[in-house]
């Protein structure tokens, strides 16, 4: 257990509304990541952070923003949710060459 | 273009038999490869890995083989058990500003029947 929690675990929202997902870690890891998992696409990197206030884009960053004001928290925001953002979102931290994933947030955009 | 490919979306195997999951990659700069296992409603968990300087790594019932010239790796599970039924993701590692950036394949769903 890498001490990663995600909230909420499930969310249903409507198109056009803002949504923020939270990832919290307890072990002071520098690197944090947001991935999304979709059938037929596997796990794709959205954004990552390499320190407080240091973030960068991943493979599928359009429509998402992130913030990291504290080492332990990494927030993913959908400014105006779309149906294509219906997915399962995983936060991860890295240690050496491994990623450890949180339990995921299932987001449905109607 | 996909850098890590798992061309078999699903695999069905009987309990006690061998499961072989395959993965191909295109980037010769990858130096570390991993397999993750994912059960429904849970996050992916690390299963086994292999460095590019090796051609085999074994951990109990799980063995990963790497063929660098073919840019191919495979995961062998022997003997397969019903509890092995899950989605298996192959991943390749690149170390850059993102720390350990993992690039994942699309996954293979393994079903082991008793």
mmCIF file with all atom_site columns, C-alpha atoms in Angstrom:
data_model
loop_
_atom_site.group_PDB
_atom_site.id
_atom_site.type_symbol
_atom_site.label_atom_id
_atom_site.label_alt_id
_atom_site.label_comp_id
_atom_site.label_asym_id
_atom_site.label_entity_id
_atom_site.label_seq_id
_atom_site.pdbx_PDB_ins_code
_atom_site.Cartn_x
_atom_site.Cartn_y
_atom_site.Cartn_z
_atom_site.occupancy
_atom_site.B_iso_or_equiv
_atom_site.pdbx_formal_charge
_atom_site.auth_seq_id
_atom_site.auth_comp_id
_atom_site.auth_asym_id
_atom_site.auth_atom_id
_atom_site.pdbx_PDB_model_num
ATOM 1   C CA . UNK A 1 1   ? 0.000   0.000   0.000   1.00 0.00 ? 1   UNK A CA 1
ATOM 2   C CA . UNK A 1 2   ? 1.624   3.229   -1.168  1.00 0.00 ? 2   UNK A CA 1
ATOM 3   C CA . UNK A 1 3   ? -0.688  5.406   0.910   1.00 0.00 ? 3   UNK A CA 1
ATOM 4   C CA . UNK A 1 4   ? -2.665  6.829   -2.008  1.00 0.00 ? 4   UNK A CA 1
ATOM 5   C CA . UNK A 1 5   ? -6.292  7.813   -1.710  1.00 0.00 ? 5   UNK A CA 1
ATOM 6   C CA . UNK A 1 6   ? -8.568  9.316   -4.315  1.00 0.00 ? 6   UNK A CA 1
ATOM 7   C CA . UNK A 1 7   ? -11.771 11.252  -3.839  1.00 0.00 ? 7   UNK A CA 1
ATOM 8   C CA . UNK A 1 8   ? -14.484 10.993  -4.790  1.00 0.00 ? 8   UNK A CA 1
ATOM 9   C CA . UNK A 1 9   ? -14.506 7.331   -5.763  1.00 0.00 ? 9   UNK A CA 1
ATOM 10  C CA . UNK A 1 10  ? -17.564 7.763   -7.944  1.00 0.00 ? 10  UNK A CA 1
ATOM 11  C CA . UNK A 1 11  ? -19.090 10.838  -9.509  1.00 0.00 ? 11  UNK A CA 1
ATOM 12  C CA . UNK A 1 12  ? -21.874 11.528  -11.965 1.00 0.00 ? 12  UNK A CA 1
ATOM 13  C CA . UNK A 1 13  ? -22.024 14.984  -13.448 1.00 0.00 ? 13  UNK A CA 1
ATOM 14  C CA . UNK A 1 14  ? -23.537 16.839  -16.362 1.00 0.00 ? 14  UNK A CA 1
ATOM 15  C CA . UNK A 1 15  ? -21.884 18.120  -19.495 1.00 0.00 ? 15  UNK A CA 1
ATOM 16  C CA . UNK A 1 16  ? -20.451 21.597  -19.051 1.00 0.00 ? 16  UNK A CA 1
ATOM 17  C CA . UNK A 1 17  ? -19.976 21.457  -15.287 1.00 0.00 ? 17  UNK A CA 1
ATOM 18  C CA . UNK A 1 18  ? -16.562 21.758  -13.644 1.00 0.00 ? 18  UNK A CA 1
ATOM 19  C CA . UNK A 1 19  ? -15.218 18.713  -11.816 1.00 0.00 ? 19  UNK A CA 1
ATOM 20  C CA . UNK A 1 20  ? -12.210 18.333  -9.543  1.00 0.00 ? 20  UNK A CA 1
ATOM 21  C CA . UNK A 1 21  ? -10.702 15.010  -8.565  1.00 0.00 ? 21  UNK A CA 1
ATOM 22  C CA . UNK A 1 22  ? -8.340  14.770  -5.654  1.00 0.00 ? 22  UNK A CA 1
ATOM 23  C CA . UNK A 1 23  ? -5.354  12.523  -5.088  1.00 0.00 ? 23  UNK A CA 1
ATOM 24  C CA . UNK A 1 24  ? -3.745  12.388  -1.673  1.00 0.00 ? 24  UNK A CA 1
ATOM 25  C CA . UNK A 1 25  ? -0.540  10.603  -0.706  1.00 0.00 ? 25  UNK A CA 1
ATOM 26  C CA . UNK A 1 26  ? 0.932   10.097  2.737   1.00 0.00 ? 26  UNK A CA 1
ATOM 27  C CA . UNK A 1 27  ? 4.532   9.188   1.891   1.00 0.00 ? 27  UNK A CA 1
ATOM 28  C CA . UNK A 1 28  ? 6.030   12.422  0.570   1.00 0.00 ? 28  UNK A CA 1
ATOM 29  C CA . UNK A 1 29  ? 6.761   11.186  -2.954  1.00 0.00 ? 29  UNK A CA 1
ATOM 30  C CA . UNK A 1 30  ? 7.986   13.795  -5.388  1.00 0.00 ? 30  UNK A CA 1
ATOM 31  C CA . UNK A 1 31  ? 6.389   12.488  -8.574  1.00 0.00 ? 31  UNK A CA 1
ATOM 32  C CA . UNK A 1 32  ? 2.640   12.145  -9.033  1.00 0.00 ? 32  UNK A CA 1
ATOM 33  C CA . UNK A 1 33  ? 0.605   11.251  -12.098 1.00 0.00 ? 33  UNK A CA 1
ATOM 34  C CA . UNK A 1 34  ? -2.933  11.227  -13.409 1.00 0.00 ? 34  UNK A CA 1
ATOM 35  C CA . UNK A 1 35  ? -3.937  8.485   -15.844 1.00 0.00 ? 35  UNK A CA 1
ATOM 36  C CA . UNK A 1 36  ? -7.252  7.617   -17.403 1.00 0.00 ? 36  UNK A CA 1
ATOM 37  C CA . UNK A 1 37  ? -8.332  4.117   -18.324 1.00 0.00 ? 37  UNK A CA 1
ATOM 38  C CA . UNK A 1 38  ? -10.722 3.458   -21.162 1.00 0.00 ? 38  UNK A CA 1
ATOM 39  C CA . UNK A 1 39  ? -11.711 0.208   -22.908 1.00 0.00 ? 39  UNK A CA 1
ATOM 40  C CA . UNK A 1 40  ? -9.580  -0.293  -25.971 1.00 0.00 ? 40  UNK A CA 1
ATOM 41  C CA . UNK A 1 41  ? -7.096  2.389   -24.904 1.00 0.00 ? 41  UNK A CA 1
ATOM 42  C CA . UNK A 1 42  ? -5.418  1.054   -21.801 1.00 0.00 ? 42  UNK A CA 1
ATOM 43  C CA . UNK A 1 43  ? -3.912  3.576   -19.406 1.00 0.00 ? 43  UNK A CA 1
ATOM 44  C CA . UNK A 1 44  ? -3.036  6.995   -20.791 1.00 0.00 ? 44  UNK A CA 1
ATOM 45  C CA . UNK A 1 45  ? -1.125  9.739   -19.021 1.00 0.00 ? 45  UNK A CA 1
ATOM 46  C CA . UNK A 1 46  ? -3.029  13.010  -18.599 1.00 0.00 ? 46  UNK A CA 1
ATOM 47  C CA . UNK A 1 47  ? -0.685  15.168  -16.512 1.00 0.00 ? 47  UNK A CA 1
ATOM 48  C CA . UNK A 1 48  ? 2.140   14.648  -14.090 1.00 0.00 ? 48  UNK A CA 1
ATOM 49  C CA . UNK A 1 49  ? 3.897   16.587  -11.364 1.00 0.00 ? 49  UNK A CA 1
ATOM 50  C CA . UNK A 1 50  ? 7.560   16.545  -10.419 1.00 0.00 ? 50  UNK A CA 1
ATOM 51  C CA . UNK A 1 51  ? 7.242   18.769  -7.381  1.00 0.00 ? 51  UNK A CA 1
ATOM 52  C CA . UNK A 1 52  ? 5.107   21.412  -5.702  1.00 0.00 ? 52  UNK A CA 1
ATOM 53  C CA . UNK A 1 53  ? 3.824   23.766  -8.382  1.00 0.00 ? 53  UNK A CA 1
ATOM 54  C CA . UNK A 1 54  ? 5.767   21.816  -11.041 1.00 0.00 ? 54  UNK A CA 1
ATOM 55  C CA . UNK A 1 55  ? 3.495   20.088  -13.513 1.00 0.00 ? 55  UNK A CA 1
ATOM 56  C CA . UNK A 1 56  ? 3.514   19.137  -17.156 1.00 0.00 ? 56  UNK A CA 1
ATOM 57  C CA . UNK A 1 57  ? 1.273   17.643  -19.808 1.00 0.00 ? 57  UNK A CA 1
ATOM 58  C CA . UNK A 1 58  ? 0.982   14.020  -20.732 1.00 0.00 ? 58  UNK A CA 1
ATOM 59  C CA . UNK A 1 59  ? -0.400  12.265  -23.758 1.00 0.00 ? 59  UNK A CA 1
ATOM 60  C CA . UNK A 1 60  ? -4.089  13.255  -23.370 1.00 0.00 ? 60  UNK A CA 1
ATOM 61  C CA . UNK A 1 61  ? -4.050  16.587  -21.535 1.00 0.00 ? 61  UNK A CA 1
ATOM 62  C CA . UNK A 1 62  ? -6.611  18.516  -23.601 1.00 0.00 ? 62  UNK A CA 1
ATOM 63  C CA . UNK A 1 63  ? -9.578  19.555  -21.444 1.00 0.00 ? 63  UNK A CA 1
ATOM 64  C CA . UNK A 1 64  ? -7.732  18.918  -18.170 1.00 0.00 ? 64  UNK A CA 1
ATOM 65  C CA . UNK A 1 65  ? -5.721  21.043  -15.801 1.00 0.00 ? 65  UNK A CA 1
ATOM 66  C CA . UNK A 1 66  ? -3.844  20.112  -12.632 1.00 0.00 ? 66  UNK A CA 1
ATOM 67  C CA . UNK A 1 67  ? -2.518  21.776  -9.555  1.00 0.00 ? 67  UNK A CA 1
ATOM 68  C CA . UNK A 1 68  ? -0.139  20.783  -6.807  1.00 0.00 ? 68  UNK A CA 1
ATOM 69  C CA . UNK A 1 69  ? 0.123   23.288  -3.979  1.00 0.00 ? 69  UNK A CA 1
ATOM 70  C CA . UNK A 1 70  ? 1.292   20.712  -1.423  1.00 0.00 ? 70  UNK A CA 1
ATOM 71  C CA . UNK A 1 71  ? 3.468   17.640  -1.793  1.00 0.00 ? 71  UNK A CA 1
ATOM 72  C CA . UNK A 1 72  ? 0.678   15.362  -0.656  1.00 0.00 ? 72  UNK A CA 1
ATOM 73  C CA . UNK A 1 73  ? -2.139  16.592  -2.906  1.00 0.00 ? 73  UNK A CA 1
ATOM 74  C CA . UNK A 1 74  ? -2.481  16.504  -6.692  1.00 0.00 ? 74  UNK A CA 1
ATOM 75  C CA . UNK A 1 75  ? -5.730  17.825  -8.125  1.00 0.00 ? 75  UNK A CA 1
ATOM 76  C CA . UNK A 1 76  ? -7.157  17.104  -11.563 1.00 0.00 ? 76  UNK A CA 1
ATOM 77  C CA . UNK A 1 77  ? -9.751  19.563  -12.883 1.00 0.00 ? 77  UNK A CA 1
ATOM 78  C CA . UNK A 1 78  ? -12.092 19.242  -15.794 1.00 0.00 ? 78  UNK A CA 1
ATOM 79  C CA . UNK A 1 79  ? -13.029 22.872  -16.446 1.00 0.00 ? 79  UNK A CA 1
ATOM 80  C CA . UNK A 1 80  ? -16.122 21.980  -18.472 1.00 0.00 ? 80  UNK A CA 1
ATOM 81  C CA . UNK A 1 81  ? -16.815 18.264  -18.482 1.00 0.00 ? 81  UNK A CA 1
ATOM 82  C CA . UNK A 1 82  ? -17.691 16.502  -21.741 1.00 0.00 ? 82  UNK A CA 1
ATOM 83  C CA . UNK A 1 83  ? -19.078 13.031  -22.365 1.00 0.00 ? 83  UNK A CA 1
ATOM 84  C CA . UNK A 1 84  ? -15.718 11.978  -23.826 1.00 0.00 ? 84  UNK A CA 1
ATOM 85  C CA . UNK A 1 85  ? -14.235 12.464  -20.367 1.00 0.00 ? 85  UNK A CA 1
ATOM 86  C CA . UNK A 1 86  ? -16.355 9.669   -18.937 1.00 0.00 ? 86  UNK A CA 1
ATOM 87  C CA . UNK A 1 87  ? -13.646 7.325   -17.724 1.00 0.00 ? 87  UNK A CA 1
ATOM 88  C CA . UNK A 1 88  ? -11.907 5.815   -14.750 1.00 0.00 ? 88  UNK A CA 1
ATOM 89  C CA . UNK A 1 89  ? -9.178  8.083   -13.435 1.00 0.00 ? 89  UNK A CA 1
ATOM 90  C CA . UNK A 1 90  ? -6.143  6.772   -11.584 1.00 0.00 ? 90  UNK A CA 1
ATOM 91  C CA . UNK A 1 91  ? -3.619  8.716   -9.613  1.00 0.00 ? 91  UNK A CA 1
ATOM 92  C CA . UNK A 1 92  ? -0.147  7.252   -9.201  1.00 0.00 ? 92  UNK A CA 1
ATOM 93  C CA . UNK A 1 93  ? 3.125   7.954   -7.453  1.00 0.00 ? 93  UNK A CA 1
ATOM 94  C CA . UNK A 1 94  ? 6.517   6.673   -8.476  1.00 0.00 ? 94  UNK A CA 1
ATOM 95  C CA . UNK A 1 95  ? 9.337   5.150   -6.526  1.00 0.00 ? 95  UNK A CA 1
ATOM 96  C CA . UNK A 1 96  ? 12.482  4.220   -8.457  1.00 0.00 ? 96  UNK A CA 1
ATOM 97  C CA . UNK A 1 97  ? 11.158  2.486   -11.572 1.00 0.00 ? 97  UNK A CA 1
ATOM 98  C CA . UNK A 1 98  ? 7.696   1.581   -10.340 1.00 0.00 ? 98  UNK A CA 1
ATOM 99  C CA . UNK A 1 99  ? 4.368   3.306   -10.324 1.00 0.00 ? 99  UNK A CA 1
ATOM 100 C CA . UNK A 1 100 ? 1.904   2.674   -7.525  1.00 0.00 ? 100 UNK A CA 1
ATOM 101 C CA . UNK A 1 101 ? -1.688  3.443   -8.311  1.00 0.00 ? 101 UNK A CA 1
ATOM 102 C CA . UNK A 1 102 ? -4.573  4.660   -6.241  1.00 0.00 ? 102 UNK A CA 1
ATOM 103 C CA . UNK A 1 103 ? -7.957  2.922   -6.227  1.00 0.00 ? 103 UNK A CA 1
ATOM 104 C CA . UNK A 1 104 ? -9.426  5.082   -8.995  1.00 0.00 ? 104 UNK A CA 1
ATOM 105 C CA . UNK A 1 105 ? -12.340 7.461   -9.504  1.00 0.00 ? 105 UNK A CA 1
ATOM 106 C CA . UNK A 1 106 ? -15.152 6.461   -11.825 1.00 0.00 ? 106 UNK A CA 1
ATOM 107 C CA . UNK A 1 107 ? -16.480 9.593   -13.511 1.00 0.00 ? 107 UNK A CA 1
ATOM 108 C CA . UNK A 1 108 ? -19.609 9.630   -15.628 1.00 0.00 ? 108 UNK A CA 1
ATOM 109 C CA . UNK A 1 109 ? -20.475 12.732  -17.628 1.00 0.00 ? 109 UNK A CA 1
ATOM 110 C CA . UNK A 1 110 ? -24.081 12.755  -18.824 1.00 0.00 ? 110 UNK A CA 1
ATOM 111 C CA . UNK B 2 1   ? 1.385   5.712   -32.963 1.00 0.00 ? 1   UNK B CA 1
ATOM 112 C CA . UNK B 2 2   ? 1.342   3.084   -30.250 1.00 0.00 ? 2   UNK B CA 1
ATOM 113 C CA . UNK B 2 3   ? 4.742   2.454   -28.734 1.00 0.00 ? 3   UNK B CA 1
ATOM 114 C CA . UNK B 2 4   ? 3.584   -0.509  -26.637 1.00 0.00 ? 4   UNK B CA 1
ATOM 115 C CA . UNK B 2 5   ? 1.212   -2.976  -28.232 1.00 0.00 ? 5   UNK B CA 1
ATOM 116 C CA . UNK B 2 6   ? -0.786  -5.824  -26.796 1.00 0.00 ? 6   UNK B CA 1
ATOM 117 C CA . UNK B 2 7   ? -2.468  -7.290  -29.820 1.00 0.00 ? 7   UNK B CA 1
ATOM 118 C CA . UNK B 2 8   ? -4.645  -9.824  -28.029 1.00 0.00 ? 8   UNK B CA 1
ATOM 119 C CA . UNK B 2 9   ? -7.530  -8.136  -26.194 1.00 0.00 ? 9   UNK B CA 1
ATOM 120 C CA . UNK B 2 10  ? -8.458  -11.354 -24.441 1.00 0.00 ? 10  UNK B CA 1
ATOM 121 C CA . UNK B 2 11  ? -7.182  -14.817 -23.575 1.00 0.00 ? 11  UNK B CA 1
ATOM 122 C CA . UNK B 2 12  ? -9.029  -17.792 -22.105 1.00 0.00 ? 12  UNK B CA 1
ATOM 123 C CA . UNK B 2 13  ? -7.153  -20.611 -20.389 1.00 0.00 ? 13  UNK B CA 1
ATOM 124 C CA . UNK B 2 14  ? -8.077  -23.598 -18.278 1.00 0.00 ? 14  UNK B CA 1
ATOM 125 C CA . UNK B 2 15  ? -6.926  -23.834 -14.699 1.00 0.00 ? 15  UNK B CA 1
ATOM 126 C CA . UNK B 2 16  ? -3.561  -25.546 -14.404 1.00 0.00 ? 16  UNK B CA 1
ATOM 127 C CA . UNK B 2 17  ? -2.481  -24.724 -17.952 1.00 0.00 ? 17  UNK B CA 1
ATOM 128 C CA . UNK B 2 18  ? 0.008   -22.094 -19.074 1.00 0.00 ? 18  UNK B CA 1
ATOM 129 C CA . UNK B 2 19  ? -1.092  -18.540 -19.886 1.00 0.00 ? 19  UNK B CA 1
ATOM 130 C CA . UNK B 2 20  ? 1.099   -16.593 -22.297 1.00 0.00 ? 20  UNK B CA 1
ATOM 131 C CA . UNK B 2 21  ? 0.488   -12.883 -22.692 1.00 0.00 ? 21  UNK B CA 1
ATOM 132 C CA . UNK B 2 22  ? 2.392   -11.034 -25.387 1.00 0.00 ? 22  UNK B CA 1
ATOM 133 C CA . UNK B 2 23  ? 3.598   -7.481  -25.805 1.00 0.00 ? 23  UNK B CA 1
ATOM 134 C CA . UNK B 2 24  ? 5.505   -5.690  -28.559 1.00 0.00 ? 24  UNK B CA 1
ATOM 135 C CA . UNK B 2 25  ? 7.224   -2.329  -28.453 1.00 0.00 ? 25  UNK B CA 1
ATOM 136 C CA . UNK B 2 26  ? 8.652   0.007   -31.028 1.00 0.00 ? 26  UNK B CA 1
ATOM 137 C CA . UNK B 2 27  ? 11.048  2.290   -29.156 1.00 0.00 ? 27  UNK B CA 1
ATOM 138 C CA . UNK B 2 28  ? 14.524  0.800   -28.719 1.00 0.00 ? 28  UNK B CA 1
ATOM 139 C CA . UNK B 2 29  ? 15.256  3.405   -26.021 1.00 0.00 ? 29  UNK B CA 1
ATOM 140 C CA . UNK B 2 30  ? 13.015  1.656   -23.526 1.00 0.00 ? 30  UNK B CA 1
ATOM 141 C CA . UNK B 2 31  ? 15.217  0.146   -20.851 1.00 0.00 ? 31  UNK B CA 1
ATOM 142 C CA . UNK B 2 32  ? 12.781  -1.357  -18.390 1.00 0.00 ? 32  UNK B CA 1
ATOM 143 C CA . UNK B 2 33  ? 9.567   -3.270  -18.841 1.00 0.00 ? 33  UNK B CA 1
ATOM 144 C CA . UNK B 2 34  ? 6.805   -4.058  -16.404 1.00 0.00 ? 34  UNK B CA 1
ATOM 145 C CA . UNK B 2 35  ? 3.603   -6.019  -16.155 1.00 0.00 ? 35  UNK B CA 1
ATOM 146 C CA . UNK B 2 36  ? 0.681   -4.754  -14.129 1.00 0.00 ? 36  UNK B CA 1
ATOM 147 C CA . UNK B 2 37  ? -2.416  -6.654  -13.123 1.00 0.00 ? 37  UNK B CA 1
ATOM 148 C CA . UNK B 2 38  ? -5.802  -5.048  -12.645 1.00 0.00 ? 38  UNK B CA 1
ATOM 149 C CA . UNK B 2 39  ? -8.921  -6.411  -11.011 1.00 0.00 ? 39  UNK B CA 1
ATOM 150 C CA . UNK B 2 40  ? -12.295 -4.692  -11.518 1.00 0.00 ? 40  UNK B CA 1
ATOM 151 C CA . UNK B 2 41  ? -12.864 -1.645  -9.306  1.00 0.00 ? 41  UNK B CA 1
ATOM 152 C CA . UNK B 2 42  ? -9.237  -1.593  -8.164  1.00 0.00 ? 42  UNK B CA 1
ATOM 153 C CA . UNK B 2 43  ? -6.113  0.231   -9.266  1.00 0.00 ? 43  UNK B CA 1
ATOM 154 C CA . UNK B 2 44  ? -3.454  -1.586  -11.287 1.00 0.00 ? 44  UNK B CA 1
ATOM 155 C CA . UNK B 2 45  ? -0.858  -3.386  -9.192  1.00 0.00 ? 45  UNK B CA 1
ATOM 156 C CA . UNK B 2 46  ? 2.717   -4.183  -10.115 1.00 0.00 ? 46  UNK B CA 1
ATOM 157 C CA . UNK B 2 47  ? 3.328   -7.825  -10.984 1.00 0.00 ? 47  UNK B CA 1
ATOM 158 C CA . UNK B 2 48  ? 6.807   -8.342  -12.408 1.00 0.00 ? 48  UNK B CA 1
ATOM 159 C CA . UNK B 2 49  ? 9.457   -6.440  -14.325 1.00 0.00 ? 49  UNK B CA 1
ATOM 160 C CA . UNK B 2 50  ? 12.552  -6.974  -16.419 1.00 0.00 ? 50  UNK B CA 1
ATOM 161 C CA . UNK B 2 51  ? 15.515  -4.822  -17.268 1.00 0.00 ? 51  UNK B CA 1
ATOM 162 C CA . UNK B 2 52  ? 16.628  -4.566  -20.874 1.00 0.00 ? 52  UNK B CA 1
ATOM 163 C CA . UNK B 2 53  ? 19.957  -6.140  -19.938 1.00 0.00 ? 53  UNK B CA 1
ATOM 164 C CA . UNK B 2 54  ? 18.229  -9.403  -19.055 1.00 0.00 ? 54  UNK B CA 1
ATOM 165 C CA . UNK B 2 55  ? 16.227  -11.855 -21.121 1.00 0.00 ? 55  UNK B CA 1
ATOM 166 C CA . UNK B 2 56  ? 14.299  -13.567 -18.338 1.00 0.00 ? 56  UNK B CA 1
ATOM 167 C CA . UNK B 2 57  ? 12.975  -12.797 -14.894 1.00 0.00 ? 57  UNK B CA 1
ATOM 168 C CA . UNK B 2 58  ? 11.072  -15.235 -12.749 1.00 0.00 ? 58  UNK B CA 1
ATOM 169 C CA . UNK B 2 59  ? 8.915   -14.755 -9.672  1.00 0.00 ? 59  UNK B CA 1
ATOM 170 C CA . UNK B 2 60  ? 7.040   -17.813 -8.524  1.00 0.00 ? 60  UNK B CA 1
ATOM 171 C CA . UNK B 2 61  ? 4.453   -18.762 -11.124 1.00 0.00 ? 61  UNK B CA 1
ATOM 172 C CA . UNK B 2 62  ? 5.230   -15.679 -13.214 1.00 0.00 ? 62  UNK B CA 1
ATOM 173 C CA . UNK B 2 63  ? 8.057   -15.406 -15.723 1.00 0.00 ? 63  UNK B CA 1
ATOM 174 C CA . UNK B 2 64  ? 8.724   -12.564 -18.116 1.00 0.00 ? 64  UNK B CA 1
ATOM 175 C CA . UNK B 2 65  ? 10.836  -13.110 -21.232 1.00 0.00 ? 65  UNK B CA 1
ATOM 176 C CA . UNK B 2 66  ? 12.414  -10.311 -23.232 1.00 0.00 ? 66  UNK B CA 1
ATOM 177 C CA . UNK B 2 67  ? 13.592  -10.584 -26.828 1.00 0.00 ? 67  UNK B CA 1
ATOM 178 C CA . UNK B 2 68  ? 15.277  -7.272  -27.582 1.00 0.00 ? 68  UNK B CA 1
ATOM 179 C CA . UNK B 2 69  ? 16.060  -8.019  -31.200 1.00 0.00 ? 69  UNK B CA 1
ATOM 180 C CA . UNK B 2 70  ? 12.381  -8.680  -31.847 1.00 0.00 ? 70  UNK B CA 1
ATOM 181 C CA . UNK B 2 71  ? 11.237  -5.921  -29.485 1.00 0.00 ? 71  UNK B CA 1
ATOM 182 C CA . UNK B 2 72  ? 8.950   -8.451  -27.867 1.00 0.00 ? 72  UNK B CA 1
ATOM 183 C CA . UNK B 2 73  ? 8.204   -9.541  -24.340 1.00 0.00 ? 73  UNK B CA 1
ATOM 184 C CA . UNK B 2 74  ? 5.904   -12.140 -22.925 1.00 0.00 ? 74  UNK B CA 1
ATOM 185 C CA . UNK B 2 75  ? 4.460   -13.024 -19.550 1.00 0.00 ? 75  UNK B CA 1
ATOM 186 C CA . UNK B 2 76  ? 4.082   -16.705 -18.705 1.00 0.00 ? 76  UNK B CA 1
ATOM 187 C CA . UNK B 2 77  ? 1.846   -17.838 -15.864 1.00 0.00 ? 77  UNK B CA 1
ATOM 188 C CA . UNK B 2 78  ? 2.295   -21.465 -14.855 1.00 0.00 ? 78  UNK B CA 1
ATOM 189 C CA . UNK B 2 79  ? 0.092   -22.984 -13.595 1.00 0.00 ? 79  UNK B CA 1
ATOM 190 C CA . UNK B 2 80  ? -2.792  -20.614 -14.211 1.00 0.00 ? 80  UNK B CA 1
ATOM 191 C CA . UNK B 2 81  ? -5.334  -20.202 -11.433 1.00 0.00 ? 81  UNK B CA 1
ATOM 192 C CA . UNK B 2 82  ? -8.855  -18.729 -11.441 1.00 0.00 ? 82  UNK B CA 1
ATOM 193 C CA . UNK B 2 83  ? -7.595  -15.883 -9.241  1.00 0.00 ? 83  UNK B CA 1
ATOM 194 C CA . UNK B 2 84  ? -5.313  -14.852 -12.101 1.00 0.00 ? 84  UNK B CA 1
ATOM 195 C CA . UNK B 2 85  ? -8.362  -13.700 -14.067 1.00 0.00 ? 85  UNK B CA 1
ATOM 196 C CA . UNK B 2 86  ? -7.758  -9.982  -14.549 1.00 0.00 ? 86  UNK B CA 1
ATOM 197 C CA . UNK B 2 87  ? -6.606  -7.399  -17.064 1.00 0.00 ? 87  UNK B CA 1
ATOM 198 C CA . UNK B 2 88  ? -2.858  -7.459  -17.646 1.00 0.00 ? 88  UNK B CA 1
ATOM 199 C CA . UNK B 2 89  ? -1.054  -4.358  -18.845 1.00 0.00 ? 89  UNK B CA 1
ATOM 200 C CA . UNK B 2 90  ? 2.377   -4.355  -20.370 1.00 0.00 ? 90  UNK B CA 1
ATOM 201 C CA . UNK B 2 91  ? 4.344   -1.150  -19.785 1.00 0.00 ? 91  UNK B CA 1
ATOM 202 C CA . UNK B 2 92  ? 7.662   0.309   -20.862 1.00 0.00 ? 92  UNK B CA 1
ATOM 203 C CA . UNK B 2 93  ? 9.643   2.764   -18.823 1.00 0.00 ? 93  UNK B CA 1
ATOM 204 C CA . UNK B 2 94  ? 11.325  5.955   -19.876 1.00 0.00 ? 94  UNK B CA 1
ATOM 205 C CA . UNK B 2 95  ? 13.132  8.085   -17.323 1.00 0.00 ? 95  UNK B CA 1
ATOM 206 C CA . UNK B 2 96  ? 12.834  11.785  -18.059 1.00 0.00 ? 96  UNK B CA 1
ATOM 207 C CA . UNK B 2 97  ? 11.621  14.964  -16.392 1.00 0.00 ? 97  UNK B CA 1
ATOM 208 C CA . UNK B 2 98  ? 8.432   13.121  -15.565 1.00 0.00 ? 98  UNK B CA 1
ATOM 209 C CA . UNK B 2 99  ? 10.401  10.797  -13.358 1.00 0.00 ? 99  UNK B CA 1
ATOM 210 C CA . UNK B 2 100 ? 9.434   7.284   -14.306 1.00 0.00 ? 100 UNK B CA 1
ATOM 211 C CA . UNK B 2 101 ? 7.036   7.736   -17.186 1.00 0.00 ? 101 UNK B CA 1
ATOM 212 C CA . UNK B 2 102 ? 5.322   4.467   -18.019 1.00 0.00 ? 102 UNK B CA 1
ATOM 213 C CA . UNK B 2 103 ? 3.787   3.890   -21.418 1.00 0.00 ? 103 UNK B CA 1
ATOM 214 C CA . UNK B 2 104 ? 1.113   1.232   -21.292 1.00 0.00 ? 104 UNK B CA 1
ATOM 215 C CA . UNK B 2 105 ? -0.356  -1.162  -23.788 1.00 0.00 ? 105 UNK B CA 1
ATOM 216 C CA . UNK B 2 106 ? -4.111  -1.495  -24.137 1.00 0.00 ? 106 UNK B CA 1
ATOM 217 C CA . UNK B 2 107 ? -4.263  -4.556  -21.911 1.00 0.00 ? 107 UNK B CA 1
ATOM 218 C CA . UNK B 2 108 ? -5.188  -8.214  -22.255 1.00 0.00 ? 108 UNK B CA 1
ATOM 219 C CA . UNK B 2 109 ? -8.093  -9.660  -20.311 1.00 0.00 ? 109 UNK B CA 1
ATOM 220 C CA . UNK B 2 110 ? -7.175  -13.107 -19.008 1.00 0.00 ? 110 UNK B CA 1
ATOM 221 C CA . UNK B 2 111 ? -9.942  -15.515 -18.028 1.00 0.00 ? 111 UNK B CA 1
ATOM 222 C CA . UNK B 2 112 ? -8.937  -18.690 -16.231 1.00 0.00 ? 112 UNK B CA 1
ATOM 223 C CA . UNK B 2 113 ? -11.702 -21.269 -15.952 1.00 0.00 ? 113 UNK B CA 1
ATOM 224 C CA . UNK B 2 114 ? -11.795 -24.020 -13.360 1.00 0.00 ? 114 UNK B CA 1
#
